[in-house]
Amino acid sequence: MPSSPSPAPGRPTAAARRIHTPALSEQPAALAAGWLTCSYLLAQRGAIDMGIAAPCKKTLRELLDGLCDADALGLLERDNRCDLEGHVLYLVTERIRVGRLPGPLLAAGVDPDLLEELAATAGLTDVVFVPRTAECLATYLARHPDSAAIVLREESGDASAATRENEAAARWYDERYDEIAHGLLRSTSRPQYLGGDLSPRRCRYCGRTDPETSFRDKAHAFPEQIGNKALIDRRECDACNRHFARMVEDDYAKWTLPMRATGRVTGKGLPSFKSRDHQMRIDARGPRNLAIRLGEKDPRHRLDEETRTVTLQLERQPYVPMGVFKCLVKMALAVMPEPEAGECDHLKRWILAPAHTFESYPYRPLRLLEQFLPGPMPNDQFQYALLRRRPGHADCPYLIFVLQFSNVLHQIVLPMHDQDRALIEQGHCEVPFFPHIGGTAGHVQAYGRSQARVRDLSGTAAVSGEQQSLSFRYAQRIDQPPPPAPAPA
C-alpha cells in the first residue's frame, strides 16, 4: 500500500510545469542537472516533498549513484521513501505510486507513456524529465512542445576549480575529524530536549542546581533568531538564559540581521532591515519573496540587469565582535557531549563573564570563517556539526563548530589552550573552509562561487557603521514612483 505525503497548504493545483534535460545517452550529466533543478525548485517553492520516478527499483541505484549517499539509496530501495537534507524523497515506478505529491518530480529514464500517468499525480508542482534516449525526448517534445529546456554547458574553469577545492576540503576533514554532534532541524521539527529529565537539574554552564537557581523558562540551545524552534536545553538555568540573551545573542542578532533579512529566515517573526536614514528597507514576504525598497540612484546598491543581480551595501547595527564569537561558542557547548564538555569549563566561565574583556580569557585572535552560499537554500532549517580531532593528527585544532542557516555558513575553532598548545606556540594553523553543497560544479555554474572570508572577532568594543555586502539574483524589477512627501503641518 503506497504511503502518501501530507498535503501542503497553498500548493498549486494546476497542471505541473514541464521541464526537460538532454538525453542521458548524449549527455550523462543530464541527470545531475535535473537533480540540481529539483533542488532549486524545492527551495523556490518552499516544498518539502519530492518524487523520484524510475523505470523500476533495479535501475534506481544505477541512476542515482553519486547523487544520493548510500544510506539514503538503501532506504529508498527498502521503504520507497527516505529523508535527505530536510526533504522527503518518494520513489515512484510503474508499480509504486503515491496518492499525492506536493512538490517536484524528477523522472529519470522512464517511458514517455508512463511519464504521462505519473504527471497526473495530485499536487505535483513541476515535472523534470530526464529522457534516456534522443527518441524518448522527441516523443516527449511532440506532446509537450512548450516544455522548458535545461541547457548544459561545458564545465567552466571556475566551476571545476571550485569543485576541486570543495572535494579537497572534504578529504581534509574526513581524514582528521570525528563528528561528535550534529543535527538538522526545520521550523516544523518536533521539540528535541537536551539534558533529558535529570533530577535534580544542574545547569551545564554555571553548575548550580535547583533550588539554587530556577529552570522555568524555555531555553533555546541555539538562538531563536536563526529559526530554532525545536532544540531546547533543559540544562540551562533561567539566570544563564537571561545572561546569554543580553550578552551574546543580542550581538549575534545584530551582526546577522542583514543576512537573515535577505535570506528570509523566520525567527520570532520575519526579519526586516531598515537603514538609519529610512531610505532603504528590506522585508521578507513569506519564505520565498523579498521586497527591497530604495531609490534608483541610491549608492548602496548596484544593479546588473543583464544577469539580474543586485548587490547591496547594508549597514549593521552596533555590535560587539567578541559577543558574536561567544554566541557560537555557547551553541557548541549546548550540544557538546561528555567527556569533551568537561574539558571546556574555561569556556563556560568565559561566556558567563559580566563584560567582554581580553583579561577574562587572553586567547586571540578569535577568527570566524564565513561563507555566503549563492542560489536557493532552504531558509526554514538550520544544521550544525561539532568536530573533534582524531588521535595522531597534530596539524589541526582540537574542536571545530560549524553552523549553517539559509545561505550563511559559520565555523569557528573553539579556544582550547591545553589541547592546542603546540599549534598556539607555532603561531599559525591553516583550516580549510568547510565543504558544502554550494561548492559543487553544477551549483557554481548555475549561481556562482561562494563568497568566503575570515573575520577577526577579537574586539571588545562596540562596532558601529560596519557595511555588509550581499549579492543575489532577482526575478522581477518593479519601478514605482517615490512615496509622496508628508503634508506640511
Tab-separated table of C-alpha atoms in Angstrom:
chain	number	residue	atom	x	y	z
A	1	MET	CA	0.000	0.000	0.000
A	2	PRO	CA	1.705	3.241	-1.054
A	3	SER	CA	2.324	5.924	1.510
A	4	SER	CA	1.483	9.493	0.642
A	5	PRO	CA	2.996	12.704	1.936
A	6	SER	CA	0.693	15.060	3.728
A	7	PRO	CA	-0.975	17.736	1.621
A	8	ALA	CA	0.804	21.064	1.789
A	9	PRO	CA	-1.365	24.150	2.091
A	10	GLY	CA	-1.086	26.706	-0.655
A	11	ARG	CA	0.424	24.388	-3.303
A	12	PRO	CA	-0.645	24.956	-6.915
A	13	THR	CA	-3.407	22.660	-8.115
A	14	ALA	CA	-2.971	23.486	-11.824
A	15	ALA	CA	-1.108	21.212	-14.234
A	16	ALA	CA	2.514	20.715	-13.289
A	17	ARG	CA	5.122	22.782	-15.090
A	18	ARG	CA	7.171	20.768	-17.599
A	19	ILE	CA	10.970	20.893	-17.770
A	20	HIS	CA	13.343	18.572	-19.639
A	21	THR	CA	17.065	17.876	-19.976
A	22	PRO	CA	19.065	16.498	-22.907
A	23	ALA	CA	19.038	12.713	-23.348
A	24	LEU	CA	21.205	10.673	-20.986
A	25	SER	CA	22.622	8.757	-23.946
A	26	GLU	CA	24.090	12.006	-25.279
A	27	GLN	CA	24.905	13.907	-22.083
A	28	PRO	CA	25.488	11.755	-18.967
A	29	ALA	CA	25.466	14.907	-16.808
A	30	ALA	CA	21.771	15.440	-17.627
A	31	LEU	CA	20.614	13.589	-14.508
A	32	ALA	CA	22.790	15.735	-12.243
A	33	ALA	CA	21.343	18.824	-13.938
A	34	GLY	CA	17.809	17.543	-13.348
A	35	TRP	CA	18.606	16.806	-9.710
A	36	LEU	CA	20.025	20.297	-9.212
A	37	THR	CA	16.946	21.815	-10.870
A	38	CYS	CA	14.658	19.941	-8.465
A	39	SER	CA	16.752	21.165	-5.526
A	40	TYR	CA	16.253	24.700	-6.799
A	41	LEU	CA	12.500	24.169	-7.220
A	42	LEU	CA	12.193	22.771	-3.687
A	43	ALA	CA	13.806	25.897	-2.269
A	44	GLN	CA	11.918	28.249	-4.604
A	45	ARG	CA	8.523	26.794	-3.712
A	46	GLY	CA	9.248	26.094	-0.065
A	47	ALA	CA	8.331	22.452	-0.680
A	48	ILE	CA	9.391	19.502	1.461
A	49	ASP	CA	8.399	16.510	-0.693
A	50	MET	CA	9.983	15.392	-3.959
A	51	GLY	CA	9.359	12.365	-6.159
A	52	ILE	CA	11.949	10.201	-7.908
A	53	ALA	CA	10.486	8.300	-10.870
A	54	ALA	CA	12.489	5.379	-12.252
A	55	PRO	CA	11.611	2.534	-14.641
A	56	CYS	CA	11.872	0.070	-11.724
A	57	LYS	CA	13.678	-0.421	-8.424
A	58	LYS	CA	16.509	-2.314	-10.114
A	59	THR	CA	17.556	0.779	-12.082
A	60	LEU	CA	17.415	3.143	-9.101
A	61	ARG	CA	20.974	2.663	-7.850
A	62	GLU	CA	22.401	2.881	-11.356
A	63	LEU	CA	20.614	6.191	-11.941
A	64	LEU	CA	21.182	7.907	-8.590
A	65	ASP	CA	24.646	6.653	-7.681
A	66	GLY	CA	26.708	9.740	-6.882
A	67	LEU	CA	23.669	11.964	-6.340
A	68	CYS	CA	22.380	10.294	-3.141
A	69	ASP	CA	24.532	8.789	-0.408
A	70	ALA	CA	24.450	5.016	0.003
A	71	ASP	CA	22.299	5.106	3.160
A	72	ALA	CA	19.620	7.239	1.502
A	73	LEU	CA	19.595	4.969	-1.544
A	74	GLY	CA	19.213	1.924	0.685
A	75	LEU	CA	16.211	3.439	2.460
A	76	LEU	CA	14.634	4.454	-0.842
A	77	GLU	CA	15.012	0.896	-2.148
A	78	ARG	CA	13.668	-0.674	1.057
A	79	ASP	CA	10.919	1.735	2.139
A	80	ASN	CA	10.143	3.613	-1.111
A	81	ARG	CA	10.953	6.863	0.735
A	82	CYS	CA	13.785	8.485	2.661
A	83	ASP	CA	14.677	11.712	4.440
A	84	LEU	CA	17.511	13.639	2.832
A	85	GLU	CA	18.813	17.041	3.970
A	86	GLY	CA	15.485	18.121	5.396
A	87	HIS	CA	13.386	16.861	2.487
A	88	VAL	CA	11.405	13.668	1.920
A	89	LEU	CA	12.051	11.693	-1.275
A	90	TYR	CA	9.387	9.297	-2.585
A	91	LEU	CA	10.109	6.539	-5.082
A	92	VAL	CA	7.624	6.261	-7.960
A	93	THR	CA	7.645	3.480	-10.563
A	94	GLU	CA	5.122	1.667	-12.760
A	95	ARG	CA	4.117	-0.388	-9.696
A	96	ILE	CA	4.803	2.084	-6.871
A	97	ARG	CA	2.672	5.210	-6.676
A	98	VAL	CA	1.845	7.944	-4.181
A	99	GLY	CA	-1.622	9.379	-3.768
A	100	ARG	CA	-0.438	12.966	-3.507
A	101	LEU	CA	2.939	14.619	-4.024
A	102	PRO	CA	3.052	18.367	-3.269
A	103	GLY	CA	6.421	19.072	-4.864
A	104	PRO	CA	8.534	18.386	-7.974
A	105	LEU	CA	9.010	15.009	-9.664
A	106	LEU	CA	12.350	14.001	-11.172
A	107	ALA	CA	11.540	11.423	-13.858
A	108	ALA	CA	14.751	9.672	-14.882
A	109	GLY	CA	14.804	7.303	-17.831
A	110	VAL	CA	11.092	6.466	-17.696
A	111	ASP	CA	8.976	5.714	-20.746
A	112	PRO	CA	7.094	8.809	-22.043
A	113	ASP	CA	3.759	6.952	-21.705
A	114	LEU	CA	4.458	6.155	-18.055
A	115	LEU	CA	5.504	9.755	-17.550
A	116	GLU	CA	2.039	10.929	-18.626
A	117	GLU	CA	0.449	8.742	-15.945
A	118	LEU	CA	2.842	9.951	-13.248
A	119	ALA	CA	2.351	13.596	-14.202
A	120	ALA	CA	-1.297	13.273	-13.204
A	121	THR	CA	-0.325	12.712	-9.549
A	122	ALA	CA	-2.226	15.146	-7.352
A	123	GLY	CA	-0.319	18.138	-6.051
A	124	LEU	CA	2.647	17.984	-8.418
A	125	THR	CA	4.221	21.398	-8.959
A	126	ASP	CA	6.847	20.500	-11.573
A	127	VAL	CA	7.909	17.542	-13.711
A	128	VAL	CA	11.605	17.408	-14.616
A	129	PHE	CA	12.058	14.782	-17.341
A	130	VAL	CA	15.480	13.219	-17.950
A	131	PRO	CA	14.994	11.065	-21.087
A	132	ARG	CA	17.159	8.014	-21.617
A	133	THR	CA	17.466	8.408	-25.413
A	134	ALA	CA	17.001	11.051	-28.081
A	135	GLU	CA	13.966	9.111	-29.340
A	136	CYS	CA	12.294	9.362	-25.915
A	137	LEU	CA	12.993	13.081	-25.892
A	138	ALA	CA	11.477	13.516	-29.368
A	139	THR	CA	8.309	11.666	-28.305
A	140	TYR	CA	8.037	13.821	-25.197
A	141	LEU	CA	8.540	17.108	-27.075
A	142	ALA	CA	5.909	16.151	-29.644
A	143	ARG	CA	3.429	16.036	-26.761
A	144	HIS	CA	4.815	18.988	-24.809
A	145	PRO	CA	6.425	21.477	-27.211
A	146	ASP	CA	6.309	24.210	-24.541
A	147	SER	CA	8.448	22.263	-22.067
A	148	ALA	CA	11.342	24.368	-20.749
A	149	ALA	CA	14.759	23.037	-21.759
A	150	ILE	CA	17.743	22.720	-19.422
A	151	VAL	CA	20.814	23.558	-21.496
A	152	LEU	CA	24.097	22.019	-20.351
A	153	ARG	CA	27.313	23.910	-20.915
A	154	GLU	CA	30.820	22.571	-20.711
A	155	GLU	CA	32.094	22.955	-17.161
A	156	SER	CA	33.886	26.259	-16.730
A	157	GLY	CA	37.352	26.506	-15.245
A	158	ASP	CA	35.909	28.421	-12.299
A	159	ALA	CA	33.363	25.700	-11.555
A	160	SER	CA	35.979	22.984	-11.945
A	161	ALA	CA	38.328	24.762	-9.539
A	162	ALA	CA	35.534	25.222	-7.001
A	163	THR	CA	34.716	21.513	-7.182
A	164	ARG	CA	38.340	20.540	-6.592
A	165	GLU	CA	38.587	22.899	-3.615
A	166	ASN	CA	35.371	21.540	-2.112
A	167	GLU	CA	36.465	17.928	-2.561
A	168	ALA	CA	39.915	18.642	-1.112
A	169	ALA	CA	38.328	20.260	1.950
A	170	ALA	CA	36.018	17.262	2.405
A	171	ARG	CA	39.009	14.897	2.332
A	172	TRP	CA	40.904	17.097	4.831
A	173	TYR	CA	38.061	16.948	7.366
A	174	ASP	CA	37.307	13.253	6.770
A	175	GLU	CA	40.923	12.323	7.500
A	176	ARG	CA	41.309	14.413	10.651
A	177	TYR	CA	37.963	14.654	12.446
A	178	ASP	CA	35.177	12.672	14.039
A	179	GLU	CA	31.701	14.182	14.201
A	180	ILE	CA	30.662	14.104	17.874
A	181	ALA	CA	27.426	16.075	17.492
A	182	HIS	CA	25.324	17.059	14.510
A	183	GLY	CA	21.756	17.879	13.618
A	184	LEU	CA	19.385	19.314	11.034
A	185	LEU	CA	16.199	20.906	12.324
A	186	ARG	CA	13.348	22.525	10.453
A	187	SER	CA	10.813	25.056	11.647
A	188	THR	CA	8.322	22.177	11.771
A	189	SER	CA	10.575	19.730	13.661
A	190	ARG	CA	9.317	18.209	16.869
A	191	PRO	CA	10.993	19.544	20.033
A	192	GLN	CA	14.308	17.949	20.938
A	193	TYR	CA	15.319	18.317	24.573
A	194	LEU	CA	18.974	18.383	25.572
A	195	GLY	CA	19.678	17.146	29.076
A	196	GLY	CA	16.656	14.885	29.440
A	197	ASP	CA	14.701	14.727	32.695
A	198	LEU	CA	17.655	14.968	35.060
A	199	SER	CA	16.673	15.441	38.681
A	200	PRO	CA	17.930	17.487	40.312
A	201	ARG	CA	18.689	19.590	37.246
A	202	ARG	CA	22.185	21.072	37.156
A	203	CYS	CA	22.972	23.979	34.838
A	204	ARG	CA	25.654	22.967	32.356
A	205	TYR	CA	27.096	26.496	32.403
A	206	CYS	CA	27.124	27.806	35.986
A	207	GLY	CA	26.886	24.406	37.708
A	208	ARG	CA	24.083	25.415	40.068
A	209	THR	CA	21.139	23.149	40.823
A	210	ASP	CA	17.524	23.564	41.799
A	211	PRO	CA	16.686	25.251	44.258
A	212	GLU	CA	19.889	27.379	43.988
A	213	THR	CA	18.573	28.519	40.630
A	214	SER	CA	15.392	28.012	38.612
A	215	PHE	CA	14.599	26.253	35.326
A	216	ARG	CA	11.183	27.711	34.500
A	217	ASP	CA	11.939	29.401	31.162
A	218	LYS	CA	12.202	27.624	27.815
A	219	ALA	CA	15.912	27.896	26.987
A	220	HIS	CA	16.697	27.623	23.274
A	221	ALA	CA	20.022	25.849	22.785
A	222	PHE	CA	20.580	27.968	19.657
A	223	PRO	CA	19.117	31.468	19.208
A	224	GLU	CA	15.529	31.550	18.022
A	225	GLN	CA	16.543	34.256	15.529
A	226	ILE	CA	18.158	31.673	13.188
A	227	GLY	CA	14.936	29.665	13.058
A	228	ASN	CA	15.440	27.417	16.085
A	229	LYS	CA	12.048	26.457	17.456
A	230	ALA	CA	12.829	22.862	18.390
A	231	LEU	CA	16.254	22.488	20.055
A	232	ILE	CA	15.598	23.152	23.760
A	233	ASP	CA	18.206	22.942	26.541
A	234	ARG	CA	16.843	21.590	29.833
A	235	ARG	CA	20.233	22.141	31.459
A	236	GLU	CA	20.337	25.917	31.022
A	237	CYS	CA	19.055	27.771	34.073
A	238	ASP	CA	16.973	30.936	33.925
A	239	ALA	CA	19.822	33.173	35.118
A	240	CYS	CA	22.222	31.905	32.439
A	241	ASN	CA	19.458	32.107	29.834
A	242	ARG	CA	18.899	35.787	30.593
A	243	HIS	CA	22.654	36.455	30.612
A	244	PHE	CA	23.158	34.854	27.195
A	245	ALA	CA	20.207	36.739	25.701
A	246	ARG	CA	21.679	40.045	26.855
A	247	MET	CA	25.427	39.468	26.452
A	248	VAL	CA	25.909	37.232	23.395
A	249	GLU	CA	22.695	36.534	21.465
A	250	ASP	CA	21.916	40.230	21.076
A	251	ASP	CA	25.295	40.824	19.402
A	252	TYR	CA	24.805	37.825	17.125
A	253	ALA	CA	21.292	39.014	16.221
A	254	LYS	CA	22.532	42.473	15.227
A	255	TRP	CA	25.518	41.119	13.342
A	256	THR	CA	23.476	38.608	11.314
A	257	LEU	CA	20.409	40.794	10.652
A	258	PRO	CA	21.374	41.736	7.047
A	259	MET	CA	21.885	38.052	6.204
A	260	ARG	CA	18.713	36.914	7.954
A	261	ALA	CA	16.582	39.643	6.361
A	262	THR	CA	17.754	38.922	2.806
A	263	GLY	CA	17.631	35.165	3.477
A	264	ARG	CA	14.037	35.398	4.821
A	265	VAL	CA	14.937	33.454	7.961
A	266	THR	CA	11.978	33.200	10.310
A	267	GLY	CA	12.925	33.541	13.963
A	268	LYS	CA	10.481	35.299	16.249
A	269	GLY	CA	8.857	36.506	13.040
A	270	LEU	CA	10.100	37.503	9.592
A	271	PRO	CA	13.041	39.908	9.954
A	272	SER	CA	13.077	43.371	8.381
A	273	PHE	CA	16.055	45.566	7.659
A	274	LYS	CA	15.773	49.354	7.761
A	275	SER	CA	18.578	51.807	7.108
A	276	ARG	CA	19.197	54.582	9.593
A	277	ASP	CA	18.114	57.240	7.081
A	278	HIS	CA	14.882	55.271	6.349
A	279	GLN	CA	15.620	55.364	2.592
A	280	MET	CA	16.257	51.617	2.310
A	281	ARG	CA	14.025	48.837	3.578
A	282	ILE	CA	14.080	45.059	3.093
A	283	ASP	CA	11.075	42.963	4.053
A	284	ALA	CA	10.584	39.220	3.808
A	285	ARG	CA	7.153	38.449	2.406
A	286	GLY	CA	6.806	34.838	3.360
A	287	PRO	CA	9.531	32.225	2.895
A	288	ARG	CA	10.054	32.803	-0.852
A	289	ASN	CA	9.625	36.509	-1.593
A	290	LEU	CA	11.738	39.514	-0.720
A	291	ALA	CA	10.751	43.163	-1.156
A	292	ILE	CA	13.573	45.717	-1.444
A	293	ARG	CA	12.689	49.407	-1.431
A	294	LEU	CA	15.314	52.011	-2.238
A	295	GLY	CA	15.904	54.921	-4.557
A	296	GLU	CA	17.082	54.226	-8.107
A	297	LYS	CA	20.215	56.331	-7.570
A	298	ASP	CA	20.888	55.126	-4.037
A	299	PRO	CA	24.671	54.429	-3.931
A	300	ARG	CA	24.148	51.483	-1.589
A	301	HIS	CA	23.065	49.218	-4.420
A	302	ARG	CA	24.467	48.081	-7.753
A	303	LEU	CA	22.156	46.558	-10.360
A	304	ASP	CA	23.269	44.283	-13.186
A	305	GLU	CA	20.168	43.889	-15.359
A	306	GLU	CA	21.890	41.526	-17.787
A	307	THR	CA	22.455	38.897	-15.075
A	308	ARG	CA	19.535	40.090	-12.889
A	309	THR	CA	21.912	40.519	-9.993
A	310	VAL	CA	21.694	43.142	-7.292
A	311	THR	CA	24.471	43.918	-4.811
A	312	LEU	CA	23.511	45.731	-1.636
A	313	GLN	CA	25.633	47.509	0.948
A	314	LEU	CA	23.819	47.080	4.259
A	315	GLU	CA	24.864	48.771	7.479
A	316	ARG	CA	24.923	46.590	10.558
A	317	GLN	CA	23.526	47.697	13.875
A	318	PRO	CA	26.205	48.331	16.540
A	319	TYR	CA	27.557	45.048	17.920
A	320	VAL	CA	30.473	43.723	19.987
A	321	PRO	CA	32.626	41.271	17.962
A	322	MET	CA	33.594	39.139	20.972
A	323	GLY	CA	29.902	38.751	21.814
A	324	VAL	CA	29.282	37.290	18.335
A	325	PHE	CA	32.085	34.757	18.808
A	326	LYS	CA	30.895	33.829	22.305
A	327	CYS	CA	27.413	33.142	20.933
A	328	LEU	CA	28.832	30.479	18.613
A	329	VAL	CA	30.880	29.024	21.484
A	330	LYS	CA	27.700	28.832	23.569
A	331	MET	CA	25.919	26.899	20.788
A	332	ALA	CA	28.810	24.426	20.595
A	333	LEU	CA	28.734	23.897	24.369
A	334	ALA	CA	24.976	23.286	24.302
A	335	VAL	CA	25.308	20.230	22.038
A	336	MET	CA	28.708	19.016	23.280
A	337	PRO	CA	28.765	15.519	24.816
A	338	GLU	CA	30.994	14.242	27.592
A	339	PRO	CA	33.900	13.951	28.102
A	340	GLU	CA	34.585	16.932	25.817
A	341	ALA	CA	32.172	19.164	27.766
A	342	GLY	CA	34.196	18.520	30.919
A	343	GLU	CA	37.279	19.869	29.147
A	344	CYS	CA	35.567	23.202	28.439
A	345	ASP	CA	34.980	24.661	31.914
A	346	HIS	CA	37.202	27.609	30.949
A	347	LEU	CA	34.846	28.412	28.047
A	348	LYS	CA	31.784	28.233	30.287
A	349	ARG	CA	33.354	30.745	32.684
A	350	TRP	CA	34.342	32.941	29.741
A	351	ILE	CA	30.890	33.205	28.173
A	352	LEU	CA	29.383	33.900	31.616
A	353	ALA	CA	31.741	36.835	32.277
A	354	PRO	CA	29.794	40.043	33.031
A	355	ALA	CA	31.778	42.012	30.417
A	356	HIS	CA	33.701	41.374	27.202
A	357	THR	CA	37.387	41.769	28.068
A	358	PHE	CA	40.696	40.273	26.987
A	359	GLU	CA	41.567	39.727	30.634
A	360	SER	CA	38.692	37.257	31.089
A	361	TYR	CA	40.439	34.852	28.693
A	362	PRO	CA	43.566	36.041	26.833
A	363	TYR	CA	43.053	33.937	23.689
A	364	ARG	CA	43.351	35.698	20.357
A	365	PRO	CA	42.664	36.112	17.538
A	366	LEU	CA	39.057	34.942	17.633
A	367	ARG	CA	38.601	34.015	13.989
A	368	LEU	CA	35.346	33.230	12.237
A	369	LEU	CA	35.354	31.548	8.829
A	370	GLU	CA	32.277	32.801	6.998
A	371	GLN	CA	30.798	31.627	3.709
A	372	PHE	CA	27.859	33.056	1.791
A	373	LEU	CA	26.328	30.410	-0.477
A	374	PRO	CA	24.592	31.856	-3.567
A	375	GLY	CA	21.441	30.407	-5.045
A	376	PRO	CA	18.343	28.940	-3.399
A	377	MET	CA	18.940	27.405	0.022
A	378	PRO	CA	16.278	26.221	2.484
A	379	ASN	CA	15.526	29.114	4.840
A	380	ASP	CA	13.286	27.169	7.200
A	381	GLN	CA	16.011	24.971	8.657
A	382	PHE	CA	19.457	25.079	10.214
A	383	GLN	CA	22.141	22.461	10.627
A	384	TYR	CA	25.223	22.147	12.768
A	385	ALA	CA	28.228	19.898	13.337
A	386	LEU	CA	30.747	19.647	16.169
A	387	LEU	CA	34.038	18.037	15.152
A	388	ARG	CA	36.768	16.569	17.375
A	389	ARG	CA	40.313	15.916	16.201
A	390	ARG	CA	41.260	12.275	15.728
A	391	PRO	CA	44.281	10.879	17.582
A	392	GLY	CA	47.508	11.046	15.624
A	393	HIS	CA	46.831	14.375	13.895
A	394	ALA	CA	48.802	17.306	15.264
A	395	ASP	CA	48.286	19.774	12.405
A	396	CYS	CA	44.711	20.808	13.194
A	397	PRO	CA	42.680	22.260	16.108
A	398	TYR	CA	41.019	20.032	18.704
A	399	LEU	CA	37.401	21.214	18.332
A	400	ILE	CA	35.614	22.901	15.411
A	401	PHE	CA	31.982	24.044	15.356
A	402	VAL	CA	30.045	24.613	12.104
A	403	LEU	CA	26.613	26.227	11.714
A	404	GLN	CA	24.576	26.827	8.552
A	405	PHE	CA	21.260	28.630	8.193
A	406	SER	CA	19.826	29.845	4.898
A	407	ASN	CA	22.738	30.968	2.689
A	408	VAL	CA	25.156	31.511	5.579
A	409	LEU	CA	27.773	29.104	6.913
A	410	HIS	CA	29.815	29.962	10.018
A	411	GLN	CA	32.648	27.945	11.511
A	412	ILE	CA	34.934	28.578	14.472
A	413	VAL	CA	37.792	26.858	16.243
A	414	LEU	CA	36.936	26.552	19.923
A	415	PRO	CA	39.688	28.091	22.089
A	416	MET	CA	41.372	25.085	23.738
A	417	HIS	CA	44.712	26.269	25.118
A	418	ASP	CA	45.768	22.878	26.557
A	419	GLN	CA	44.786	20.590	23.679
A	420	ASP	CA	46.053	23.066	21.039
A	421	ARG	CA	49.153	24.275	22.877
A	422	ALA	CA	51.537	23.149	20.119
A	423	LEU	CA	49.526	24.975	17.451
A	424	ILE	CA	49.298	28.118	19.602
A	425	GLU	CA	53.057	28.153	20.201
A	426	GLN	CA	53.619	27.563	16.493
A	427	GLY	CA	51.552	30.696	15.866
A	428	HIS	CA	49.990	29.537	12.607
A	429	CYS	CA	47.385	26.972	11.606
A	430	GLU	CA	45.508	26.715	8.308
A	431	VAL	CA	41.931	25.400	8.484
A	432	PRO	CA	40.044	24.949	5.187
A	433	PHE	CA	36.599	26.400	4.710
A	434	PHE	CA	34.028	23.723	5.463
A	435	PRO	CA	32.723	21.876	2.345
A	436	HIS	CA	29.084	22.340	1.340
A	437	ILE	CA	26.606	21.709	-1.474
A	438	GLY	CA	27.230	25.190	-2.892
A	439	GLY	CA	30.759	24.116	-3.805
A	440	THR	CA	29.766	21.566	-6.429
A	441	ALA	CA	30.411	22.314	-10.095
A	442	GLY	CA	26.725	22.321	-11.016
A	443	HIS	CA	25.850	24.800	-8.284
A	444	VAL	CA	28.768	27.083	-9.167
A	445	GLN	CA	27.793	27.082	-12.844
A	446	ALA	CA	24.193	27.932	-12.008
A	447	TYR	CA	24.667	30.513	-9.250
A	448	GLY	CA	28.342	31.448	-8.996
A	449	ARG	CA	31.023	30.756	-6.408
A	450	SER	CA	30.530	31.076	-2.675
A	451	GLN	CA	31.897	34.194	-1.037
A	452	ALA	CA	34.350	33.211	1.696
A	453	ARG	CA	36.181	35.382	4.186
A	454	VAL	CA	37.943	35.221	7.532
A	455	ARG	CA	36.736	37.662	10.180
A	456	ASP	CA	38.543	38.659	13.365
A	457	LEU	CA	36.002	38.873	16.200
A	458	SER	CA	38.505	39.628	18.964
A	459	GLY	CA	37.242	43.179	19.526
A	460	THR	CA	35.690	44.061	22.877
A	461	ALA	CA	34.291	47.490	21.946
A	462	ALA	CA	31.050	48.099	20.065
A	463	VAL	CA	31.478	48.452	16.283
A	464	SER	CA	29.222	50.974	14.526
A	465	GLY	CA	28.655	51.740	10.848
A	466	GLU	CA	30.071	48.467	9.511
A	467	GLN	CA	28.918	47.557	5.995
A	468	GLN	CA	27.846	44.092	4.850
A	469	SER	CA	27.929	43.450	1.089
A	470	LEU	CA	25.435	40.883	-0.234
A	471	SER	CA	24.782	39.848	-3.848
A	472	PHE	CA	21.851	37.805	-5.136
A	473	ARG	CA	19.672	37.348	-8.186
A	474	TYR	CA	16.150	38.691	-8.521
A	475	ALA	CA	13.127	37.513	-10.511
A	476	GLN	CA	11.480	40.850	-11.286
A	477	ARG	CA	12.276	44.546	-11.041
A	478	ILE	CA	9.301	46.814	-10.341
A	479	ASP	CA	9.716	50.565	-10.797
A	480	GLN	CA	7.456	52.579	-8.540
A	481	PRO	CA	7.096	56.312	-8.002
A	482	PRO	CA	8.637	57.639	-4.792
A	483	PRO	CA	6.251	57.951	-1.857
A	484	PRO	CA	4.566	61.357	-1.582
A	485	ALA	CA	6.185	63.880	0.693
A	486	PRO	CA	4.444	64.291	4.041
A	487	ALA	CA	1.888	67.078	4.161
A	488	PRO	CA	3.099	70.246	5.878
A	489	ALA	CA	1.963	70.624	9.457
